[in-house]
Amino acid sequence: MNSADMSAIAVVNRDADMMAIWHVAVEPVAQTARLCGAWVTGDVDVQHKVVAARNIVVFGGQSNDRIMDLIAHARGVIDLKATLVAIEQNLGAINDIHRASRTPKGNPRAPLTWPALPPMLDWGAMPSVPAGVVEDPLIRSTIAASRWIADLADLWSAIETIRTSRPHLAGGNPVATPLPFVMAASNGATA
């Protein structure tokens, strides 16, 4: 497992003047706080440093020269829609293994209840943010997207907790695996 797969990703959002970048811890373990760093800045050097060697989510799939410049410093761009599909496929494969396996007495195993996958993030209708978050639209929308990704990381952590706690699902790998992010095309384009 690559240590970069276990670190924080960066959610990148921009308006006409500023760039908002939020780090989200995506390790497949329970976290008390997944939102772990925030920058709202027009300073390009700071922007480069906080995305350097990280996978990033580009807010709304925005693409312009400023975003492309950041992508050049990032490890890669995450395709959230494809990532949801990958999670669904992983979950299906784990569930197929569970249904096909038998108890030590040879009986079918009881069905497992898996956490429900969220609908794809709607960039035009962002989830609500907690009370007390500033009214700045750039900050609010970036926090909303970051919280959605944090919830997705919590969901994956719950799936991995179930998988690793059952020997027939762990398959000799009792270590939680990273969230199966799917990377976008090399130009950062996402579906």
PDB file of C-alpha atoms in Angstrom:
ATOM      1  CA  MET A   1       0.000   0.000   0.000  1.00  0.00           C
ATOM      2  CA  ASN A   2       1.369   3.352  -1.034  1.00  0.00           C
ATOM      3  CA  SER A   3       1.608   5.870   1.827  1.00  0.00           C
ATOM      4  CA  ALA A   4       0.189   8.543  -0.499  1.00  0.00           C
ATOM      5  CA  ASP A   5      -2.994   6.443  -0.744  1.00  0.00           C
ATOM      6  CA  MET A   6      -3.350   6.764   3.002  1.00  0.00           C
ATOM      7  CA  SER A   7      -2.820  10.507   3.330  1.00  0.00           C
ATOM      8  CA  ALA A   8      -5.045  13.516   2.945  1.00  0.00           C
ATOM      9  CA  ILE A   9      -6.403  14.589  -0.402  1.00  0.00           C
ATOM     10  CA  ALA A  10      -7.027  18.215  -1.344  1.00  0.00           C
ATOM     11  CA  VAL A  11     -10.342  19.709  -2.473  1.00  0.00           C
ATOM     12  CA  VAL A  12      -9.614  22.665  -4.750  1.00  0.00           C
ATOM     13  CA  ASN A  13     -12.131  25.435  -5.470  1.00  0.00           C
ATOM     14  CA  ARG A  14     -11.679  28.908  -6.925  1.00  0.00           C
ATOM     15  CA  ASP A  15     -13.455  32.158  -7.555  1.00  0.00           C
ATOM     16  CA  ALA A  16     -12.241  35.177  -9.519  1.00  0.00           C
ATOM     17  CA  ASP A  17      -9.607  36.162  -6.942  1.00  0.00           C
ATOM     18  CA  MET A  18      -8.916  33.367  -4.480  1.00  0.00           C
ATOM     19  CA  MET A  19      -8.320  29.645  -4.279  1.00  0.00           C
ATOM     20  CA  ALA A  20      -9.794  27.571  -1.454  1.00  0.00           C
ATOM     21  CA  ILE A  21      -8.041  24.297  -0.660  1.00  0.00           C
ATOM     22  CA  TRP A  22      -9.248  21.906   2.039  1.00  0.00           C
ATOM     23  CA  HIS A  23      -7.372  18.771   3.042  1.00  0.00           C
ATOM     24  CA  VAL A  24      -9.483  15.726   3.868  1.00  0.00           C
ATOM     25  CA  ALA A  25      -7.972  12.731   5.690  1.00  0.00           C
ATOM     26  CA  VAL A  26      -9.068   9.622   3.774  1.00  0.00           C
ATOM     27  CA  GLU A  27      -7.342   6.859   5.731  1.00  0.00           C
ATOM     28  CA  PRO A  28      -9.610   3.804   6.120  1.00  0.00           C
ATOM     29  CA  VAL A  29      -9.786   4.162   9.897  1.00  0.00           C
ATOM     30  CA  ALA A  30     -12.197   5.931  12.186  1.00  0.00           C
ATOM     31  CA  GLN A  31     -11.390   9.620  12.368  1.00  0.00           C
ATOM     32  CA  THR A  32     -12.658  12.223  14.761  1.00  0.00           C
ATOM     33  CA  ALA A  33     -11.962  14.985  12.265  1.00  0.00           C
ATOM     34  CA  ARG A  34     -11.321  14.272   8.601  1.00  0.00           C
ATOM     35  CA  LEU A  35     -11.117  17.932   7.558  1.00  0.00           C
ATOM     36  CA  CYS A  36      -7.508  18.539   8.500  1.00  0.00           C
ATOM     37  CA  GLY A  37      -6.250  21.673   6.786  1.00  0.00           C
ATOM     38  CA  ALA A  38      -7.639  24.721   5.027  1.00  0.00           C
ATOM     39  CA  TRP A  39      -6.213  27.534   2.950  1.00  0.00           C
ATOM     40  CA  VAL A  40      -8.010  30.410   1.255  1.00  0.00           C
ATOM     41  CA  THR A  41      -5.346  32.310  -0.598  1.00  0.00           C
ATOM     42  CA  GLY A  42      -4.384  34.062  -3.767  1.00  0.00           C
ATOM     43  CA  ASP A  43      -0.706  33.197  -3.176  1.00  0.00           C
ATOM     44  CA  VAL A  44       0.281  30.772  -5.939  1.00  0.00           C
ATOM     45  CA  ASP A  45       3.336  29.508  -4.006  1.00  0.00           C
ATOM     46  CA  VAL A  46       1.134  28.518  -1.055  1.00  0.00           C
ATOM     47  CA  GLN A  47      -1.355  26.862  -3.409  1.00  0.00           C
ATOM     48  CA  HIS A  48       1.419  24.812  -5.017  1.00  0.00           C
ATOM     49  CA  LYS A  49       2.798  23.716  -1.641  1.00  0.00           C
ATOM     50  CA  VAL A  50      -0.538  22.544  -0.229  1.00  0.00           C
ATOM     51  CA  VAL A  51      -1.421  20.418  -3.267  1.00  0.00           C
ATOM     52  CA  ALA A  52       2.113  19.158  -3.978  1.00  0.00           C
ATOM     53  CA  ALA A  53       2.180  15.378  -4.437  1.00  0.00           C
ATOM     54  CA  ARG A  54      -1.452  15.043  -3.291  1.00  0.00           C
ATOM     55  CA  ASN A  55      -4.420  13.666  -5.114  1.00  0.00           C
ATOM     56  CA  ILE A  56      -6.933  16.449  -5.583  1.00  0.00           C
ATOM     57  CA  VAL A  57     -10.627  16.910  -6.274  1.00  0.00           C
ATOM     58  CA  VAL A  58     -11.299  19.854  -8.555  1.00  0.00           C
ATOM     59  CA  PHE A  59     -14.534  21.506  -7.460  1.00  0.00           C
ATOM     60  CA  GLY A  60     -17.215  20.984 -10.086  1.00  0.00           C
ATOM     61  CA  GLY A  61     -14.653  19.766 -12.597  1.00  0.00           C
ATOM     62  CA  GLN A  62     -13.606  23.407 -13.158  1.00  0.00           C
ATOM     63  CA  SER A  63     -10.791  23.824 -15.588  1.00  0.00           C
ATOM     64  CA  ASN A  64      -8.901  26.989 -16.339  1.00  0.00           C
ATOM     65  CA  ASP A  65      -5.268  28.046 -16.395  1.00  0.00           C
ATOM     66  CA  ARG A  66      -5.115  28.476 -12.591  1.00  0.00           C
ATOM     67  CA  ILE A  67      -6.546  25.008 -11.994  1.00  0.00           C
ATOM     68  CA  MET A  68      -4.330  23.441 -14.660  1.00  0.00           C
ATOM     69  CA  ASP A  69      -1.321  25.048 -12.968  1.00  0.00           C
ATOM     70  CA  LEU A  70      -2.321  23.400  -9.671  1.00  0.00           C
ATOM     71  CA  ILE A  71      -2.932  20.062 -11.369  1.00  0.00           C
ATOM     72  CA  ALA A  72       0.666  20.181 -12.615  1.00  0.00           C
ATOM     73  CA  HIS A  73       1.835  20.231  -8.968  1.00  0.00           C
ATOM     74  CA  ALA A  74      -0.609  17.589  -7.713  1.00  0.00           C
ATOM     75  CA  ARG A  75      -0.158  13.835  -7.762  1.00  0.00           C
ATOM     76  CA  GLY A  76      -3.378  13.385  -9.737  1.00  0.00           C
ATOM     77  CA  VAL A  77      -7.021  14.399 -10.060  1.00  0.00           C
ATOM     78  CA  ILE A  78      -9.725  12.209  -8.539  1.00  0.00           C
ATOM     79  CA  ASP A  79     -12.812  11.374 -10.591  1.00  0.00           C
ATOM     80  CA  LEU A  80     -15.550  11.215  -7.936  1.00  0.00           C
ATOM     81  CA  LYS A  81     -18.187   9.631 -10.180  1.00  0.00           C
ATOM     82  CA  ALA A  82     -15.817   6.831 -11.209  1.00  0.00           C
ATOM     83  CA  THR A  83     -14.726   6.462  -7.582  1.00  0.00           C
ATOM     84  CA  LEU A  84     -18.334   5.866  -6.487  1.00  0.00           C
ATOM     85  CA  VAL A  85     -18.604   3.173  -9.172  1.00  0.00           C
ATOM     86  CA  ALA A  86     -15.350   1.590  -7.933  1.00  0.00           C
ATOM     87  CA  ILE A  87     -16.649   1.548  -4.345  1.00  0.00           C
ATOM     88  CA  GLU A  88     -19.888  -0.060  -5.524  1.00  0.00           C
ATOM     89  CA  GLN A  89     -17.931  -2.695  -7.483  1.00  0.00           C
ATOM     90  CA  ASN A  90     -15.635  -3.416  -4.517  1.00  0.00           C
ATOM     91  CA  LEU A  91     -18.618  -3.729  -2.218  1.00  0.00           C
ATOM     92  CA  GLY A  92     -20.350  -6.051  -4.699  1.00  0.00           C
ATOM     93  CA  ALA A  93     -17.264  -8.270  -4.896  1.00  0.00           C
ATOM     94  CA  ILE A  94     -16.970  -8.437  -1.099  1.00  0.00           C
ATOM     95  CA  ASN A  95     -20.666  -9.237  -0.786  1.00  0.00           C
ATOM     96  CA  ASP A  96     -20.364 -11.964  -3.466  1.00  0.00           C
ATOM     97  CA  ILE A  97     -17.561 -13.579  -1.446  1.00  0.00           C
ATOM     98  CA  HIS A  98     -19.735 -13.398   1.667  1.00  0.00           C
ATOM     99  CA  ARG A  99     -22.772 -14.965  -0.044  1.00  0.00           C
ATOM    100  CA  ALA A 100     -20.658 -17.732  -1.597  1.00  0.00           C
ATOM    101  CA  SER A 101     -18.939 -18.695   1.656  1.00  0.00           C
ATOM    102  CA  ARG A 102     -20.341 -21.030   4.271  1.00  0.00           C
ATOM    103  CA  THR A 103     -20.158 -21.102   8.035  1.00  0.00           C
ATOM    104  CA  PRO A 104     -17.912 -23.724   9.667  1.00  0.00           C
ATOM    105  CA  LYS A 105     -21.020 -25.963   9.864  1.00  0.00           C
ATOM    106  CA  GLY A 106     -21.627 -25.573   6.126  1.00  0.00           C
ATOM    107  CA  ASN A 107     -24.637 -23.286   6.386  1.00  0.00           C
ATOM    108  CA  PRO A 108     -25.158 -20.126   4.346  1.00  0.00           C
ATOM    109  CA  ARG A 109     -24.020 -17.001   6.136  1.00  0.00           C
ATOM    110  CA  ALA A 110     -26.532 -14.441   7.331  1.00  0.00           C
ATOM    111  CA  PRO A 111     -26.709 -11.426   5.017  1.00  0.00           C
ATOM    112  CA  LEU A 112     -24.617  -8.431   5.991  1.00  0.00           C
ATOM    113  CA  THR A 113     -25.978  -4.915   6.187  1.00  0.00           C
ATOM    114  CA  TRP A 114     -23.672  -2.588   4.304  1.00  0.00           C
ATOM    115  CA  PRO A 115     -23.622   1.188   4.581  1.00  0.00           C
ATOM    116  CA  ALA A 116     -25.536   2.907   1.776  1.00  0.00           C
ATOM    117  CA  LEU A 117     -23.523   4.729  -0.853  1.00  0.00           C
ATOM    118  CA  PRO A 118     -24.389   8.401  -1.192  1.00  0.00           C
ATOM    119  CA  PRO A 119     -25.655   9.855  -4.440  1.00  0.00           C
ATOM    120  CA  MET A 120     -23.031  11.614  -6.529  1.00  0.00           C
ATOM    121  CA  LEU A 121     -22.177  15.057  -5.255  1.00  0.00           C
ATOM    122  CA  ASP A 122     -24.358  17.613  -7.049  1.00  0.00           C
ATOM    123  CA  TRP A 123     -22.073  20.588  -7.664  1.00  0.00           C
ATOM    124  CA  GLY A 124     -25.108  22.816  -8.254  1.00  0.00           C
ATOM    125  CA  ALA A 125     -26.897  21.866  -5.029  1.00  0.00           C
ATOM    126  CA  MET A 126     -24.252  21.407  -2.376  1.00  0.00           C
ATOM    127  CA  PRO A 127     -25.023  19.695   0.937  1.00  0.00           C
ATOM    128  CA  SER A 128     -25.562  21.954   3.916  1.00  0.00           C
ATOM    129  CA  VAL A 129     -22.674  23.034   6.101  1.00  0.00           C
ATOM    130  CA  PRO A 130     -22.648  23.224   9.898  1.00  0.00           C
ATOM    131  CA  ALA A 131     -23.973  26.265  11.685  1.00  0.00           C
ATOM    132  CA  GLY A 132     -21.326  28.894  12.207  1.00  0.00           C
ATOM    133  CA  VAL A 133     -19.534  28.466   8.879  1.00  0.00           C
ATOM    134  CA  VAL A 134     -18.824  31.838   7.296  1.00  0.00           C
ATOM    135  CA  GLU A 135     -21.167  33.082   4.593  1.00  0.00           C
ATOM    136  CA  ASP A 136     -18.469  33.362   1.915  1.00  0.00           C
ATOM    137  CA  PRO A 137     -19.732  31.221  -1.015  1.00  0.00           C
ATOM    138  CA  LEU A 138     -16.229  30.007  -1.918  1.00  0.00           C
ATOM    139  CA  ILE A 139     -15.565  28.755   1.594  1.00  0.00           C
ATOM    140  CA  ARG A 140     -19.056  27.304   2.156  1.00  0.00           C
ATOM    141  CA  SER A 141     -19.068  25.352  -1.097  1.00  0.00           C
ATOM    142  CA  THR A 142     -15.546  24.032  -0.510  1.00  0.00           C
ATOM    143  CA  ILE A 143     -16.435  22.910   3.009  1.00  0.00           C
ATOM    144  CA  ALA A 144     -19.630  21.258   1.747  1.00  0.00           C
ATOM    145  CA  ALA A 145     -17.710  19.293  -0.897  1.00  0.00           C
ATOM    146  CA  SER A 146     -14.975  18.403   1.605  1.00  0.00           C
ATOM    147  CA  ARG A 147     -17.528  17.140   4.115  1.00  0.00           C
ATOM    148  CA  TRP A 148     -19.152  14.967   1.415  1.00  0.00           C
ATOM    149  CA  ILE A 149     -15.734  13.427   0.700  1.00  0.00           C
ATOM    150  CA  ALA A 150     -15.138  12.980   4.445  1.00  0.00           C
ATOM    151  CA  ASP A 151     -18.473  11.141   4.673  1.00  0.00           C
ATOM    152  CA  LEU A 152     -17.396   8.957   1.741  1.00  0.00           C
ATOM    153  CA  ALA A 153     -14.142   8.147   3.574  1.00  0.00           C
ATOM    154  CA  ASP A 154     -16.163   7.257   6.699  1.00  0.00           C
ATOM    155  CA  LEU A 155     -18.375   4.986   4.592  1.00  0.00           C
ATOM    156  CA  TRP A 156     -15.321   3.228   3.143  1.00  0.00           C
ATOM    157  CA  SER A 157     -13.876   2.874   6.639  1.00  0.00           C
ATOM    158  CA  ALA A 158     -17.117   1.181   7.757  1.00  0.00           C
ATOM    159  CA  ILE A 159     -16.960  -1.209   4.782  1.00  0.00           C
ATOM    160  CA  GLU A 160     -13.339  -2.041   5.549  1.00  0.00           C
ATOM    161  CA  THR A 161     -14.140  -2.549   9.239  1.00  0.00           C
ATOM    162  CA  ILE A 162     -16.734  -5.162   8.279  1.00  0.00           C
ATOM    163  CA  ARG A 163     -14.403  -6.789   5.737  1.00  0.00           C
ATOM    164  CA  THR A 164     -11.368  -6.986   8.005  1.00  0.00           C
ATOM    165  CA  SER A 165     -13.364  -8.251  10.994  1.00  0.00           C
ATOM    166  CA  ARG A 166     -14.488 -11.408   9.172  1.00  0.00           C
ATOM    167  CA  PRO A 167     -11.788 -13.912   8.196  1.00  0.00           C
ATOM    168  CA  HIS A 168     -13.723 -15.167   5.159  1.00  0.00           C
ATOM    169  CA  LEU A 169     -13.864 -11.594   3.795  1.00  0.00           C
ATOM    170  CA  ALA A 170     -10.374 -10.507   4.846  1.00  0.00           C
ATOM    171  CA  GLY A 171      -8.910 -13.205   2.598  1.00  0.00           C
ATOM    172  CA  GLY A 172      -5.592 -13.159   4.397  1.00  0.00           C
ATOM    173  CA  ASN A 173      -5.495  -9.357   4.288  1.00  0.00           C
ATOM    174  CA  PRO A 174      -6.733  -8.139   7.673  1.00  0.00           C
ATOM    175  CA  VAL A 175      -5.417  -4.631   6.975  1.00  0.00           C
ATOM    176  CA  ALA A 176      -7.871  -1.977   5.832  1.00  0.00           C
ATOM    177  CA  THR A 177      -7.311  -0.997   2.214  1.00  0.00           C
ATOM    178  CA  PRO A 178      -7.366   2.594   0.970  1.00  0.00           C
ATOM    179  CA  LEU A 179     -10.452   4.131  -0.518  1.00  0.00           C
ATOM    180  CA  PRO A 180     -10.393   3.067  -4.200  1.00  0.00           C
ATOM    181  CA  PHE A 181     -10.036   6.481  -5.784  1.00  0.00           C
ATOM    182  CA  VAL A 182     -10.168   6.507  -9.569  1.00  0.00           C
ATOM    183  CA  MET A 183      -7.939   9.040 -11.206  1.00  0.00           C
ATOM    184  CA  ALA A 184      -9.161  11.296 -14.001  1.00  0.00           C
ATOM    185  CA  ALA A 185      -7.570  11.650 -17.403  1.00  0.00           C
ATOM    186  CA  SER A 186      -4.132  13.245 -17.360  1.00  0.00           C
ATOM    187  CA  ASN A 187      -5.619  16.658 -18.190  1.00  0.00           C
ATOM    188  CA  GLY A 188      -7.735  16.562 -15.043  1.00  0.00           C
ATOM    189  CA  ALA A 189     -11.029  16.125 -16.891  1.00  0.00           C
ATOM    190  CA  THR A 190     -13.690  14.287 -14.938  1.00  0.00           C
ATOM    191  CA  ALA A 191     -17.062  12.986 -15.973  1.00  0.00           C
TER     192      ALA A 191
END
